[in-house]
Short mmCIF file of N, CA and C in Angstrom, two decimals:
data_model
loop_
_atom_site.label_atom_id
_atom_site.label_comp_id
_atom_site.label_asym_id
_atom_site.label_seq_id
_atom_site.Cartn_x
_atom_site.Cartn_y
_atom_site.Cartn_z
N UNK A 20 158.71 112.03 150.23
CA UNK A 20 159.81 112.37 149.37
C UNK A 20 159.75 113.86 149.02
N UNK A 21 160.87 114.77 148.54
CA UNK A 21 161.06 115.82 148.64
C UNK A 21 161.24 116.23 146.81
N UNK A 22 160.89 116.94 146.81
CA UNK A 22 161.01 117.69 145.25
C UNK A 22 162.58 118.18 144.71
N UNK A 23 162.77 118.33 143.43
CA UNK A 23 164.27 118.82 143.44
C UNK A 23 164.31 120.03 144.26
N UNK A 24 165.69 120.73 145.02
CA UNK A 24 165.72 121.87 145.11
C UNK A 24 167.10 122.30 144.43
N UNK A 25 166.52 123.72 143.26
CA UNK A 25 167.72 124.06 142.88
C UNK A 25 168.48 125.42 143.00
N UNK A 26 169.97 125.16 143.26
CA UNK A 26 170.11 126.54 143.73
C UNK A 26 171.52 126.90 143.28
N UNK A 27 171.61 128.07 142.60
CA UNK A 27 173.03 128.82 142.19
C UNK A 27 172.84 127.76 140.35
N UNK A 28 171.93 127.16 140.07
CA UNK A 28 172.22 126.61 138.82
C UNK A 28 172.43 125.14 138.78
N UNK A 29 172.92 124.82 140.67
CA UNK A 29 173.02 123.02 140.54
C UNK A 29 172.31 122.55 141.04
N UNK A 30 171.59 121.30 140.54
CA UNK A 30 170.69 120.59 140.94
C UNK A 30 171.27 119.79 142.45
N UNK A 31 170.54 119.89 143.48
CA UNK A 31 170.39 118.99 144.60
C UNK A 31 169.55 118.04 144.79
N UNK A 32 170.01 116.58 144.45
CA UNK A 32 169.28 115.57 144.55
C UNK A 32 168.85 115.21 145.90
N UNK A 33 167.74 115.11 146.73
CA UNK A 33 167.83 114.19 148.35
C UNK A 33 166.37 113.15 148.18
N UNK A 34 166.70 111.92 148.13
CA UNK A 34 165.20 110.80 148.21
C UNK A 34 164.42 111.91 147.74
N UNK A 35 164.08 111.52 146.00
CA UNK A 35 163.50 111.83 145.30
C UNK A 35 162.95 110.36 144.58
N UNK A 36 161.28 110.03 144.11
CA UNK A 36 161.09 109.18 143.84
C UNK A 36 161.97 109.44 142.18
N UNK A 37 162.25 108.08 141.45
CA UNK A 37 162.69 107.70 140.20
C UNK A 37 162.00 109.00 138.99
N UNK A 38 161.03 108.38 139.16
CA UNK A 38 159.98 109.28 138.05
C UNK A 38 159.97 110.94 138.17
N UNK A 39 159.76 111.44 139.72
CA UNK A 39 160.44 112.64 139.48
C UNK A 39 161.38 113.38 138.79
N UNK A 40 162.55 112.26 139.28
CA UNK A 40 163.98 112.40 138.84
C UNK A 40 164.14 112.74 137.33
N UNK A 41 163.45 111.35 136.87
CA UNK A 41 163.44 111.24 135.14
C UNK A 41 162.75 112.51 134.39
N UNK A 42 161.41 112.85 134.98
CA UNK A 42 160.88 113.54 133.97
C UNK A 42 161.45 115.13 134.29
N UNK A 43 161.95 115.84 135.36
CA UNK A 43 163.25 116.76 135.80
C UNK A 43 164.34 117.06 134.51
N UNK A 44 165.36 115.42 134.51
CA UNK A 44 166.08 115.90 133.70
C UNK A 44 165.62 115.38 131.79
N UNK A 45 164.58 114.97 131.76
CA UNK A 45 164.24 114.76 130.15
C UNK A 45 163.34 116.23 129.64
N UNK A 46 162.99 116.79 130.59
CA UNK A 46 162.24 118.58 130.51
C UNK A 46 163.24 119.63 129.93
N UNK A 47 164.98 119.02 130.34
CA UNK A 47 166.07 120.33 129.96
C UNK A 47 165.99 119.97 128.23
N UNK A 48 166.37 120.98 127.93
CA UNK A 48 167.42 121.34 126.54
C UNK A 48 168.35 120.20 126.23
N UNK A 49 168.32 119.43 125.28
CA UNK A 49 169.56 119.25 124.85
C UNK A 49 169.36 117.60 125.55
N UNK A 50 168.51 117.63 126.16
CA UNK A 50 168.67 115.85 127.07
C UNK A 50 167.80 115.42 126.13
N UNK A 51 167.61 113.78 125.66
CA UNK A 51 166.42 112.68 125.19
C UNK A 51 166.44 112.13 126.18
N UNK A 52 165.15 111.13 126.30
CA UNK A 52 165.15 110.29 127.00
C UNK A 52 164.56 109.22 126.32
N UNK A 53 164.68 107.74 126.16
CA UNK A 53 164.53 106.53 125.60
C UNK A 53 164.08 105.47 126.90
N UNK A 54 162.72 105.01 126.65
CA UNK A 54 162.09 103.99 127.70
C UNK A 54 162.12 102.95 127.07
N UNK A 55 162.04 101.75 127.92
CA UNK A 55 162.31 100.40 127.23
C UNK A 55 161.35 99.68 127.64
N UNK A 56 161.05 98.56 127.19
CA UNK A 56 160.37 97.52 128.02
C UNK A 56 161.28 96.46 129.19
N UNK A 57 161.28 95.97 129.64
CA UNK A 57 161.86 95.07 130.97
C UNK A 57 162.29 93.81 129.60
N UNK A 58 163.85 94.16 129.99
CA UNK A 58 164.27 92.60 129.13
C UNK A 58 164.84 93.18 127.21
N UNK A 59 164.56 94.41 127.18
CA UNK A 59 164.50 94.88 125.90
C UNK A 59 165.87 95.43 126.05
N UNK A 60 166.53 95.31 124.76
CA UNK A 60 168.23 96.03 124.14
C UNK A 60 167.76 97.21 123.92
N UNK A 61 168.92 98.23 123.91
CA UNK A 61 168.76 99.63 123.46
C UNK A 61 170.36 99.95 123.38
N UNK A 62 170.57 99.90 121.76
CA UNK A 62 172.13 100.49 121.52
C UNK A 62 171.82 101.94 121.54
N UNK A 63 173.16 102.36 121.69
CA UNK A 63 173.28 103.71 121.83
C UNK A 63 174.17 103.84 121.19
N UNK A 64 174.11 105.27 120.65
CA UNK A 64 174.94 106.20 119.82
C UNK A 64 175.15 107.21 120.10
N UNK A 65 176.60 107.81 120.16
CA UNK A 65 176.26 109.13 120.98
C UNK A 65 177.53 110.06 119.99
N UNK A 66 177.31 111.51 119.95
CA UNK A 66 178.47 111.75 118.95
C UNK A 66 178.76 113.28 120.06
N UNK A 67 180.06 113.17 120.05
CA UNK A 67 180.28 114.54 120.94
C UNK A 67 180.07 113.85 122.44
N UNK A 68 179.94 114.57 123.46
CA UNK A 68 180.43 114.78 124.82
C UNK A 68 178.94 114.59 125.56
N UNK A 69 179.00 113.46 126.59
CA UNK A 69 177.69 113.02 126.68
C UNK A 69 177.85 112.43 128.33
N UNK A 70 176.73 112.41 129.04
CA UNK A 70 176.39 111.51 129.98
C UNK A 70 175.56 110.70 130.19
N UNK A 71 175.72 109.70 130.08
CA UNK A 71 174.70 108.34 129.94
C UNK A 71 173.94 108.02 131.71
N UNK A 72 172.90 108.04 131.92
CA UNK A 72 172.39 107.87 132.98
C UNK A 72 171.21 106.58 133.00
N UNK A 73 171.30 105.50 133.65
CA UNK A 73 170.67 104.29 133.05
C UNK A 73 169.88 104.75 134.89
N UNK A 74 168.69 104.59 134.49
CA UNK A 74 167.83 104.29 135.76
C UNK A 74 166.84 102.98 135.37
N UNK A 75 167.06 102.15 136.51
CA UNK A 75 166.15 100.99 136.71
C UNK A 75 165.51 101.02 138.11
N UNK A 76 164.53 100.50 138.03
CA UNK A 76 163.18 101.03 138.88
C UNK A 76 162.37 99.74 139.03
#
């Protein structure tokens, strides 16, 4: 598997394992990230302008 490569400012995703992926974009500014257990609820709240990204693994 290949590492992010980024270029001009946008991220290029290609077969990147999960965990890469995750800990990439929970490192920026301005992102959280919330882990769950398998089988566990997680409401969300979000105020203002947002992208929700659900990874299961």
């Amino acid at each position: 598997m290949s590492k992010i490569d980024v270029q001009d400012q946008n991220v290029i995703v290609k077969k990147i394992w999960t965990r890469i992926l995750v800990d990439e974009l929970k490192s920026r500014e301005g992102v959280s990230c919330t882990e769950i257990a398998p089988y566990d609820c997680l409401e969300t709240k979000i105020s203002g302008p947002a992208i929700i990204i659900t990874v299961i693994d």
